[in-house]
Coordinates of C-alpha atoms and ligand atoms in Angstrom, one line a residue:
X1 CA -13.3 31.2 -2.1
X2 CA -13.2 29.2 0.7
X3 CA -14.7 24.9 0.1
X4 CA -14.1 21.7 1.4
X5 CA -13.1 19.9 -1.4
X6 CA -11.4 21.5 -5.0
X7 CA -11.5 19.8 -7.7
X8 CA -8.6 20.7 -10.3
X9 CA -9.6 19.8 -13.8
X10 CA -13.3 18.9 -15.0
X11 CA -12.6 15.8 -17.2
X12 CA -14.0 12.1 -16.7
X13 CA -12.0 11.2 -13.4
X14 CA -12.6 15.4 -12.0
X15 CA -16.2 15.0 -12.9
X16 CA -16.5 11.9 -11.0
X17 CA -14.8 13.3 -7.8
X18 CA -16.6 16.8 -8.1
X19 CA -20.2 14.6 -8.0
X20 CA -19.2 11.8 -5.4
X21 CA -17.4 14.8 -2.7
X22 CA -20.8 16.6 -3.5
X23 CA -23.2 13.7 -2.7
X24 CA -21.3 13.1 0.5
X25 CA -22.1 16.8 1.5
X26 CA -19.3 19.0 0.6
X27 CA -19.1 22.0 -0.7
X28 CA -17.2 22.0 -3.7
X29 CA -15.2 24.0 -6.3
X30 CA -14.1 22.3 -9.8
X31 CA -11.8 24.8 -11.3
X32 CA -11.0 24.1 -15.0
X33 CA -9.4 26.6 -17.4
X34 CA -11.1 24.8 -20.5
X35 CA -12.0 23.5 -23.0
X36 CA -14.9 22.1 -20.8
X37 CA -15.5 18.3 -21.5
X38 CA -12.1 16.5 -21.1
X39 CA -10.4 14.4 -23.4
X40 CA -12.6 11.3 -23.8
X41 CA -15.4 13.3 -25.0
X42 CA -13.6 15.9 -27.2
X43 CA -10.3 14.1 -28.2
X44 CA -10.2 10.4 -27.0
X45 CA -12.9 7.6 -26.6
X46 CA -15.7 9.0 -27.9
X47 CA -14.9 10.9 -31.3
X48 CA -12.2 7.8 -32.0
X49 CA -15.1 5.1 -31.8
X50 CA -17.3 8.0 -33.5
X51 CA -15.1 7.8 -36.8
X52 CA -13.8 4.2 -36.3
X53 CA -17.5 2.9 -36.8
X54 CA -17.2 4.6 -40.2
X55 CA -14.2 2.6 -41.4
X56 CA -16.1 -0.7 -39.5
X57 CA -19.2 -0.2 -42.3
X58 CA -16.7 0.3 -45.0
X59 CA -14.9 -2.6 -44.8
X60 CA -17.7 -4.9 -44.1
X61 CA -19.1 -3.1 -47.4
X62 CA -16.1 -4.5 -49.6
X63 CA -17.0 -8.2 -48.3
X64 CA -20.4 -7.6 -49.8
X65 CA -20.3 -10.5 -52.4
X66 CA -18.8 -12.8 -49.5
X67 CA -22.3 -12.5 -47.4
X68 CA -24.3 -13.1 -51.1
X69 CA -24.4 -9.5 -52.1
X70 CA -23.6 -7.4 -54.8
X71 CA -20.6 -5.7 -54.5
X72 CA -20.9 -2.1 -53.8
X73 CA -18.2 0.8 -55.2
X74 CA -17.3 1.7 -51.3
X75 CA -15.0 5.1 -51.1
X76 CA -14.7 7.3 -47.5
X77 CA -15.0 11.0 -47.3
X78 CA -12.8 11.8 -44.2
X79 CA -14.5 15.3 -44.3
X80 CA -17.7 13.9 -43.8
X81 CA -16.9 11.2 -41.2
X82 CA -15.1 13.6 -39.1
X83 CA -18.7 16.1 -39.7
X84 CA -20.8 13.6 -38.5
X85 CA -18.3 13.1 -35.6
X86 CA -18.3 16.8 -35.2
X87 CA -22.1 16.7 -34.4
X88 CA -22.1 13.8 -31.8
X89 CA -19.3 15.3 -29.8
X90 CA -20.7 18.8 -30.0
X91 CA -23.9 17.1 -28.0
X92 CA -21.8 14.8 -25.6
X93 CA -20.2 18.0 -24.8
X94 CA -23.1 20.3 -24.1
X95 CA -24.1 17.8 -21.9
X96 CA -20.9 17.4 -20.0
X97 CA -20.4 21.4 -19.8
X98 CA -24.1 21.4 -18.4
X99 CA -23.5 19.2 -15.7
X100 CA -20.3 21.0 -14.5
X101 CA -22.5 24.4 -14.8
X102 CA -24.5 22.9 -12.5
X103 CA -25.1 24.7 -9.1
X104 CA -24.4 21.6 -7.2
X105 CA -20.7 22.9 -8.0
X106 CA -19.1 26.2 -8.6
X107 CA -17.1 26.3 -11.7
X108 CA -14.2 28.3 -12.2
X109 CA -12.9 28.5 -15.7
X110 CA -9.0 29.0 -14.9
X111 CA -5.8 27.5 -14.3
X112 CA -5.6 26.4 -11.0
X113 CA -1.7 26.7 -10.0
X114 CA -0.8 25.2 -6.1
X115 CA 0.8 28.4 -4.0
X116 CA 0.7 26.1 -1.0
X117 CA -0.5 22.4 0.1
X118 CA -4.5 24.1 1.1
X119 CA -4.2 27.3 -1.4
X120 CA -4.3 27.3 -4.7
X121 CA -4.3 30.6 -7.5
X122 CA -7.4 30.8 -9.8
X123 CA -7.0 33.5 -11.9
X124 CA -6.6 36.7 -10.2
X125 CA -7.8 34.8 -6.6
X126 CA -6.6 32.4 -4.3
X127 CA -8.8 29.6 -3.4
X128 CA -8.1 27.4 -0.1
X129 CA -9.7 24.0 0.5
X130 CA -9.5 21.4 3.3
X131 CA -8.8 18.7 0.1
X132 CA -7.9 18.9 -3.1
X133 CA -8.6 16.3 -5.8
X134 CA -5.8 16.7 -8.6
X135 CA -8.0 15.1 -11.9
X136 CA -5.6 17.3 -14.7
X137 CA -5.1 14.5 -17.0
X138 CA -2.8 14.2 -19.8
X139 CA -0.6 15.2 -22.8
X140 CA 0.9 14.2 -25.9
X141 CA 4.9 12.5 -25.4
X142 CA 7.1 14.2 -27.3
X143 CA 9.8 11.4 -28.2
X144 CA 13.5 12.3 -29.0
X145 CA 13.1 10.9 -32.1
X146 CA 16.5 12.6 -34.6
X147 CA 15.0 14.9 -37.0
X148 CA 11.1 14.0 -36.1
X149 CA 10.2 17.5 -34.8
X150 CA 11.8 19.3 -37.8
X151 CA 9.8 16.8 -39.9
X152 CA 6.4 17.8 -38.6
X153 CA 3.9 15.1 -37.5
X154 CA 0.5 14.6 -36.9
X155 CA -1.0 13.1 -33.1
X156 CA -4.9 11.6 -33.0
X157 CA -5.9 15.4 -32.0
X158 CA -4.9 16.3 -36.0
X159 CA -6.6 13.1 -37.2
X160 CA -9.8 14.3 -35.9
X161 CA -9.8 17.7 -37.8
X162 CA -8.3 16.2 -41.1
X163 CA -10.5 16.9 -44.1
X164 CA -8.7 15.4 -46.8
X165 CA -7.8 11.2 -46.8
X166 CA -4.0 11.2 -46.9
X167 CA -2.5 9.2 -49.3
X168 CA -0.4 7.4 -46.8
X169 CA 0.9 7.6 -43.6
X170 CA 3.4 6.5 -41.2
X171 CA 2.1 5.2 -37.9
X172 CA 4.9 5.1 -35.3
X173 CA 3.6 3.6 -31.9
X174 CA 1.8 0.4 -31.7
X175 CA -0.7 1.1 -28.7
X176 CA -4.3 1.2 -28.3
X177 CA -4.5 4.9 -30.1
X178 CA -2.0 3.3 -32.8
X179 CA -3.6 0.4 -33.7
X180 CA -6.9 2.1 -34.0
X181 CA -5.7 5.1 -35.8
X182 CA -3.9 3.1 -38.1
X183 CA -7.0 0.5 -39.3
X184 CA -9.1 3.5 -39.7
X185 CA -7.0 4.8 -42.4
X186 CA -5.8 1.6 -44.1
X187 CA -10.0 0.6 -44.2
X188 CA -10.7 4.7 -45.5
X189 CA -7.8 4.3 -48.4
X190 CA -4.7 5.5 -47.1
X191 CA -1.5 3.3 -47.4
X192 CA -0.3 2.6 -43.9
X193 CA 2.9 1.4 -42.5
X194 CA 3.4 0.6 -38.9
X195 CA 6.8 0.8 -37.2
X196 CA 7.1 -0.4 -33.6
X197 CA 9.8 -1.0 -31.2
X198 CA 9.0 -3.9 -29.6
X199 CA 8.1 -7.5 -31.2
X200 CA 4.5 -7.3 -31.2
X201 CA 1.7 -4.9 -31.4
X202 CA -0.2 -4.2 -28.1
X203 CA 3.3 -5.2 -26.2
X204 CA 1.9 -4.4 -22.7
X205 CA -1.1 -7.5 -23.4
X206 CA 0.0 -11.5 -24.0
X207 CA 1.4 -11.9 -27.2
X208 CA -0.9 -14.4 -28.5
X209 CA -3.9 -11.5 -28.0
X210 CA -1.8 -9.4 -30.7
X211 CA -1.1 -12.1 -33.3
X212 CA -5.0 -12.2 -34.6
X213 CA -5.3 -8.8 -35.0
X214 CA -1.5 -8.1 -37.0
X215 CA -2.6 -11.1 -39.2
X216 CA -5.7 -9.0 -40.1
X217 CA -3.4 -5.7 -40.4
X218 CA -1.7 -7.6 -42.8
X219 CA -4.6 -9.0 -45.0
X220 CA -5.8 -5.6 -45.0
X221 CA -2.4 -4.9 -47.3
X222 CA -0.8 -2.3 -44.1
X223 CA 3.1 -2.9 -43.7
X224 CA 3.9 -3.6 -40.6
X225 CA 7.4 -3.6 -38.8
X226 CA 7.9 -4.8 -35.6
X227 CA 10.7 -5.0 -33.8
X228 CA 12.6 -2.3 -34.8
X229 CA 14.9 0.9 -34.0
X230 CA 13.7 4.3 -35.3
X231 CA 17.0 6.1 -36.6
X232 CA 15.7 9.2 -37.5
X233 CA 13.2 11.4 -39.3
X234 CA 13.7 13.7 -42.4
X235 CA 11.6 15.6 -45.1
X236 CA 12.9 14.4 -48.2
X237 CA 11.4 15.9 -51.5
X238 CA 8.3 16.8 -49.7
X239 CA 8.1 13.7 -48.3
X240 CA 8.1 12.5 -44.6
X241 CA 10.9 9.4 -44.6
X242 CA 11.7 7.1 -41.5
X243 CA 15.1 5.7 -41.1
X244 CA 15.1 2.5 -39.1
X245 CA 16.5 -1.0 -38.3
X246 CA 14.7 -3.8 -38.9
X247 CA 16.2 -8.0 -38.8
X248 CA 19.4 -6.3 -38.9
X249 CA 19.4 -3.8 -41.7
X250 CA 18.4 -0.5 -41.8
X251 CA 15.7 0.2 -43.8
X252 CA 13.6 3.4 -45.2
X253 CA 10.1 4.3 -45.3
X254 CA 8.5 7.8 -46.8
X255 CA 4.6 8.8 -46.6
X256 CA 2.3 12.3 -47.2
X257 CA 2.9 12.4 -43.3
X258 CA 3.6 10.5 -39.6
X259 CA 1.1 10.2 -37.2
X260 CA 3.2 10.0 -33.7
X261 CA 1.2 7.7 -31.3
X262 CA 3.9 7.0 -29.2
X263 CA 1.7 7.6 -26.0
X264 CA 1.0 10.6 -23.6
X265 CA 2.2 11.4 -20.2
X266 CA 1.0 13.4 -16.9
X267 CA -0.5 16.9 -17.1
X268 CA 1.3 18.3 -14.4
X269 CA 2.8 21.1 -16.1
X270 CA 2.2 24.5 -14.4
X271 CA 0.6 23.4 -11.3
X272 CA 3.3 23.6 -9.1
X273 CA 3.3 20.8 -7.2
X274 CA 6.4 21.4 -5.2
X275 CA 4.6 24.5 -3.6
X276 CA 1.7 21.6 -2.4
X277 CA 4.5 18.7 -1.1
X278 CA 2.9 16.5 -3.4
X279 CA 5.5 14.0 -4.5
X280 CA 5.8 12.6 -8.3
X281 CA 8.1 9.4 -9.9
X282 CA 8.9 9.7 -13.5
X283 CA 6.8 12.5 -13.9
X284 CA 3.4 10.8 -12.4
X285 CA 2.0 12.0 -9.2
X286 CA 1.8 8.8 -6.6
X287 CA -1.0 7.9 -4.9
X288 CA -2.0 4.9 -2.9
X289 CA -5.0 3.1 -3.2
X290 CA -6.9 5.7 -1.6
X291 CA -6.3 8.1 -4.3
X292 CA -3.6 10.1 -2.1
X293 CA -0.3 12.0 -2.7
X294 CA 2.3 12.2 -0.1
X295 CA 0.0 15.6 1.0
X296 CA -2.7 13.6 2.9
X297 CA -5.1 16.4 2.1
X298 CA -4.6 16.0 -1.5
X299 CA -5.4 13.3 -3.7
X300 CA -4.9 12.7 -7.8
X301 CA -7.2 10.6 -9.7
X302 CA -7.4 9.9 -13.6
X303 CA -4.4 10.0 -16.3
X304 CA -2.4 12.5 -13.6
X305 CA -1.4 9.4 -12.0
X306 CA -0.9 7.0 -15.2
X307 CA -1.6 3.9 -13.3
X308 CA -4.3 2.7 -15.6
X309 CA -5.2 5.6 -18.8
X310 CA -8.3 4.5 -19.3
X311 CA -11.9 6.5 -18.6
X312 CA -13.9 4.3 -16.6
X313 CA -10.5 3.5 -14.0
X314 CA -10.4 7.3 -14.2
X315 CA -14.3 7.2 -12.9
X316 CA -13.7 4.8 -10.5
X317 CA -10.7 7.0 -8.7
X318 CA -12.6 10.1 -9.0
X319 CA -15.3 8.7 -7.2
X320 CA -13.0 7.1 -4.4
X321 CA -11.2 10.1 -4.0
X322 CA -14.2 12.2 -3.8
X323 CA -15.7 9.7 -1.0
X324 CA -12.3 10.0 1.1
X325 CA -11.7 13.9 0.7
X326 CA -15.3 13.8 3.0
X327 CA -14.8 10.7 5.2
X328 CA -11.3 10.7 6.6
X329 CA -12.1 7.8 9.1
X330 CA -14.3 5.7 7.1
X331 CA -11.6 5.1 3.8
X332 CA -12.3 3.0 0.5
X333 CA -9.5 1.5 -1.6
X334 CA -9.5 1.1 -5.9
X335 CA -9.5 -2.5 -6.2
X336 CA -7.1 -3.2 -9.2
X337 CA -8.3 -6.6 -9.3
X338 CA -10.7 -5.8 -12.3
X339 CA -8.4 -4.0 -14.2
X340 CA -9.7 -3.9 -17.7
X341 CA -9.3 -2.7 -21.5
X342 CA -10.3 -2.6 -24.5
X343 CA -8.6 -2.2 -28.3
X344 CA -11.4 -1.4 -30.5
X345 CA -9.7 -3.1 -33.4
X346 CA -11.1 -5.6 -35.8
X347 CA -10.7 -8.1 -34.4
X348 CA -10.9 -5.8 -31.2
X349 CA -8.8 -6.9 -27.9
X350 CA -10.4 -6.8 -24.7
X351 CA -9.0 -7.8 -21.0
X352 CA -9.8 -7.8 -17.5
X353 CA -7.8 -9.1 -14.4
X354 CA -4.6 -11.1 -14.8
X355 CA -2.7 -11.9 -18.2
X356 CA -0.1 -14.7 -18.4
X357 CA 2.9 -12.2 -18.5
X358 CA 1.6 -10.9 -14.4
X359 CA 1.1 -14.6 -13.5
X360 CA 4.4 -15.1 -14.5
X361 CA 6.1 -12.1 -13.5
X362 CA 4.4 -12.4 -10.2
X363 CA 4.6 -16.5 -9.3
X364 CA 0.9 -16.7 -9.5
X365 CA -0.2 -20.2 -9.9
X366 CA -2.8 -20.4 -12.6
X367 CA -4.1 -23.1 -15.3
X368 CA -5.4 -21.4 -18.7
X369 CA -7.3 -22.5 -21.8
X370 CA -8.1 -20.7 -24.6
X371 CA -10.4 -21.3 -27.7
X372 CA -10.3 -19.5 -31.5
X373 CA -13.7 -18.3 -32.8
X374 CA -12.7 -20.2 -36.0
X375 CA -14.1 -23.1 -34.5
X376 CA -17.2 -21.5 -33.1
X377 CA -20.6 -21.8 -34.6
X378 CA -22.0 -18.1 -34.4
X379 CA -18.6 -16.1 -35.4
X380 CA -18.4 -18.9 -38.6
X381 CA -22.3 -17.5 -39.4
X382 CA -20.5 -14.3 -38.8
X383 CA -18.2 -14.4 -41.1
X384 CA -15.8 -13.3 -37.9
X385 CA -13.1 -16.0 -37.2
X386 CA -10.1 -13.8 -36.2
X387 CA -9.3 -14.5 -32.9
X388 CA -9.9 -16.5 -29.8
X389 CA -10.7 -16.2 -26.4
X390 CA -8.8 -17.1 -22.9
X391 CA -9.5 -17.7 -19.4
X392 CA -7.2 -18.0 -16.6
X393 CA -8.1 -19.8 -13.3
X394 CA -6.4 -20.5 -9.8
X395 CA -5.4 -24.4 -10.0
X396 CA -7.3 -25.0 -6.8
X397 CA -10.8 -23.6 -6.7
X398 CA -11.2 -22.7 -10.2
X399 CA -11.8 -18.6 -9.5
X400 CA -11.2 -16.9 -12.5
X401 CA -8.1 -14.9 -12.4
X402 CA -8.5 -12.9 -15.6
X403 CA -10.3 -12.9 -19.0
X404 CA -8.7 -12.3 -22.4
X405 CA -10.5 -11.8 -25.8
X406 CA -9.4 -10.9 -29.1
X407 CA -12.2 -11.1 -32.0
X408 CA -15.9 -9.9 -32.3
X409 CA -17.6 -7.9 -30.1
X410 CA -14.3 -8.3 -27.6
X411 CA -15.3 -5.2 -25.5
X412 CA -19.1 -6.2 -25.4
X413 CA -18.0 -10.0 -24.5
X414 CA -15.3 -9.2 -21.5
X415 CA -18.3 -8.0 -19.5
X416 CA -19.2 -11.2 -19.0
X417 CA -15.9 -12.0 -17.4
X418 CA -15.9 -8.6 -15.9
X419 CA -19.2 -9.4 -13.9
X420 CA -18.2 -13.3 -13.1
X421 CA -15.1 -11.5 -11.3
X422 CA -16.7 -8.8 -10.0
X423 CA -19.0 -11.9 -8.0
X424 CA -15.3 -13.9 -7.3
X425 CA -16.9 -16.8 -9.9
X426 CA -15.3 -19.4 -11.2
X427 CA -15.3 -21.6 -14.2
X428 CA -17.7 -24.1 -13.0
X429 CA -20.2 -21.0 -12.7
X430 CA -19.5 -19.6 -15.7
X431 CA -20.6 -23.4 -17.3
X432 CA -23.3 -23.2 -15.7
X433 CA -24.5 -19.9 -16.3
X434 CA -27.0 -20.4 -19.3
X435 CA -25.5 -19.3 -22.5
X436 CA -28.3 -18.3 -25.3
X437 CA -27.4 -20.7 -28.6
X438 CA -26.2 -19.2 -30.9
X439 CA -24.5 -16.3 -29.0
X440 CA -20.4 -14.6 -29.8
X441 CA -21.1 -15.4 -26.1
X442 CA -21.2 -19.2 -26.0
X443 CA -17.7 -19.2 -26.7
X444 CA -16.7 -18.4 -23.2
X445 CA -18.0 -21.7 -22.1
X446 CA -15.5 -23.8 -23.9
X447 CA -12.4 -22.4 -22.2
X448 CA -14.3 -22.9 -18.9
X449 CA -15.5 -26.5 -19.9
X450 CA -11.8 -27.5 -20.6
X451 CA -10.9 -25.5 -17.4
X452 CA -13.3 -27.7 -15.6
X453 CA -12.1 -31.1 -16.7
X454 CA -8.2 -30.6 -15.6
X455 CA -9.3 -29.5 -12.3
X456 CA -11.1 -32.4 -11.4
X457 CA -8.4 -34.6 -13.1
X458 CA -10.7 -36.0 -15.9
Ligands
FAD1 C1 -7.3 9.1 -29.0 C2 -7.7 8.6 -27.7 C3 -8.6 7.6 -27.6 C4 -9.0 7.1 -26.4 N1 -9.9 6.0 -26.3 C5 -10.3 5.5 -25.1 C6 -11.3 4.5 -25.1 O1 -11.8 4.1 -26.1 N2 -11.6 4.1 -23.8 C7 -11.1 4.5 -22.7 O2 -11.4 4.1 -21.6 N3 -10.1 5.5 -22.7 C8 -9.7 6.0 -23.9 N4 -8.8 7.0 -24.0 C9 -8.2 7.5 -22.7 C10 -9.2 8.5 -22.0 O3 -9.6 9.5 -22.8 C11 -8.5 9.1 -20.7 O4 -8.0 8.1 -19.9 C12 -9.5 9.9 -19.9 O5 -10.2 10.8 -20.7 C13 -8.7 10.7 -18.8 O6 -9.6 11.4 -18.0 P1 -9.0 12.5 -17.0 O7 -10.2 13.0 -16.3 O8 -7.9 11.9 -16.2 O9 -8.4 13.7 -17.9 P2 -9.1 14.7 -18.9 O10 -10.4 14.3 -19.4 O11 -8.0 15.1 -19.8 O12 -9.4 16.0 -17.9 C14 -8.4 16.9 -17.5 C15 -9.0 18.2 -17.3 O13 -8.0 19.0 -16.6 C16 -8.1 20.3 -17.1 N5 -6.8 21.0 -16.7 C17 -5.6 20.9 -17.3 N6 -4.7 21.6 -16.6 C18 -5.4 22.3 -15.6 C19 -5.0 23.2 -14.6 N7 -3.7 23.6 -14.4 N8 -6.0 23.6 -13.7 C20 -7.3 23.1 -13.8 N9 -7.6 22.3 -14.8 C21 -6.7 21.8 -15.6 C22 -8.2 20.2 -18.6 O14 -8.8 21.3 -19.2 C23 -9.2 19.0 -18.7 O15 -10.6 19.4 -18.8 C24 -8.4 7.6 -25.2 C25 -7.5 8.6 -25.2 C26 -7.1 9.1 -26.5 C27 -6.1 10.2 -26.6

């Protein structure tokens, strides 16, 4: 049991390490206790967007008569969404497990527990390694909430095995998982009330990317409260019932149940990382923009570090990590410049680069402009006017700094952006790029145009 590089966990970012360490000609291990697939394919990305297209249809289907259609008697069957989600994870997975079967790796399907910084216990063995790549992801937060454990509560694992539509819930948490989790259920029937701490949904984005979608939260008849202090939790009659604070008064909320969506948090539990020397701060492992702990020989890559939770940053680390653990002299750094994410909503958020609030935080000089699809041509043929997009600039050359959407097809959209900054562009190339008529894509332009016209003082 003897390899150059180990790989501890087989998810999106140990996938990505295990294949990029291998390609640069190391012999690797990738030990993983299971279940084999990690979280976006069995519990995150890809069943969420799998059942989340199912509420989608179902509310365009009640705005039948609005497009010149008769109106159709539109009910979910959570059973069957969740079936049909059942079936496209069960063939992402295979696909995932046959990739880490193959024999470009060897797979070991236990807990991999650090006995000292080049050793590590598999099982009955001990494995040693020159480098380690630490890809063992996350878990669910438990919050101190008074009374919420006694309760009972569900997380998005339960929501994916639910067979019966709750009557209502209680969504406390207001990030991307929230938000998501909590239009699905308002669109399949359930009554849903939202409780979050901080003014605004989405609180880590700029407020004005949150506004657009908590208008449509509340056409869609959830309650939302923003803003507030959770008190406690308590069964009452069978009921689940929230305590809170809200403009200054405590208020009360019951439901069939809570869904807790208050985040997640490092997986470092049981790895003994003190027997490795690899340092952590507030429970995250640290890691500088190679991908490595304070133990030079090890590195940590994916939602271990919580830098950035999302899979394709996870991707990116794994594969940066993986290139380093093989080329000590020759290092590459993440480059956090295209940071981006995306809040499959409707309207759905999407970002990349800077937002106002790390401008401002950070003294960055920028100019911005923004422009609301309710003035668009295609998104009014739509029928999809929630929303707007914004582009931020430096004030000198015009390099876009950062790229925020909120409205149709956000997620598809911001790769626009995505690519203009990948290439260092700026708004007088992304006006004169051509833009198909009538494209959701068109819209960029108009930001850009205005963008162009203060720069050269018009
Ligand atoms: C509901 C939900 C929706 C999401 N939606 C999106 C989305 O739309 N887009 C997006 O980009 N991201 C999304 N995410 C986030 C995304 O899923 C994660 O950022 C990503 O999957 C993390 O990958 P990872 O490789 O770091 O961890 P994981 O995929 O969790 O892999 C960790 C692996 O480590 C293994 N392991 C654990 N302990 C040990 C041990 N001691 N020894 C060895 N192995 C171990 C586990 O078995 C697991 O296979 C979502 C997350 C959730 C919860």
């Amino acid at each position: 049991m003897e390899f150059d590089v180990a790989v501890l966990g087989g998810g999106s970012a140990g996938y990505a390490a295990a294949s990029s360490a291998q390609s640069h000609g190391a012999k690797v291990a990738i030990v993983d206790p299971g279940p084999l697939g990690g979280l976006c394919i069995l519990r995150g990305c890809m069943p969420t967007k799998t059942i989340l297209r199912s509420s989608d249809i179902i509310a365009l289907m009640r705005r039948a008569q609005e497009f010149g259609l008769l109106p159709v008697k539109a009910s979910a069957d959570l059973a069957a969404i969740n079936d049909r989600k059942n079936q496209l994870i069960r063939e992402f997975t295979d696909y995932r497990v046959e990739q880490l079967k193959n024999p470009r790796f060897t797979l070991i399907q236990e807990k991999a527990e650090f006995i000292s910084p080049s050793e590590v216990q598999v099982g009955k063995s001990i494995l040693k390694a020159k480098s380690f790549i630490i890809a063992t992801g996350s878990v669910i937060t438990e919050y101190p909430i008074p009374g919420l454990k006694e309760t009972g509560y569900v997380t998005s694992d339960e929501v994916l095995t639910m067979r019966k539509t709750p009557e209502s819930i209680i969504v406390i948490g207001a990030g991307a998982v929230a938000v998501e989790l909590a239009q699905f259920f308002i669109r399949i029937g359930t009554k849903v009330t939202l409780i979050q701490r901080s003014h605004h949904i989405l609180s880590q984005s700029d407020e004005d990317l949150a506004l657009p979608v908590e208008a449509r939260f509340r056409e869609e008849n959830m309650n939302l409260y923003t803003g507030t202090k959770i008190i406690k939790a308590s069964k009452e009659n069978d009921r689940s019932t929230i305590y809170f604070e809200h403009e200054g008064k405590e208020k009360r909320v019951e439901a069939e149940t809570i869904l807790q969506a208050l985040g997640r948090r490092p997986n470092i539990d049981g790895i003994n990382l003190q027997a490795a020397g690899v340092a952590t701060d507030i429970g995250r492992v640290t890691v500088d923009s190679e991908m490595r702990t304070s133990q030079k020989n090890i590195f940590a890559v994916g939602d271990v570090n919580g830098i950035h939770e999302v899979v394709h940053i996870a991707i990116q680390q794994g594969e940066i990590a993986g290139f380093n653990a093989c080329s000590p002299d020759n290092s590459k750094e993440v480059d956090n410049r295209l940071k981006a994410s995306v809040v499959f909503t409707d309207p759905a958020v999407a970002s990349v680069g800077l937002s106002e609030k790390e401008c401002k935080a950070t003294n960055i000089d920028y100019l911005v402009a923004s422009y609301p699809f309710s003035d668009h041509g295609k998104s009014i043929c739509l029928g999809e006017t929630y929303g707007h997009v914004k582009i931020l600039c430096t004030p000198t050359t015009g390099e876009v700094l950062g790229g925020h959407i909120v409205g149709p097809e956000a997620g598809e959209l911001i790769h626009e952006i995505i690519t203009l900054m990948h290439f260092h562009g700026t708004v007088y190339d992304l006006i004169n790029i051509p833009h198909y008529h009538p494209t959701l894509a068109e819209i960029l332009t108009y930001p850009a145009e205005a963008l162009v016209e203060r720069l050269s003082g018009k």
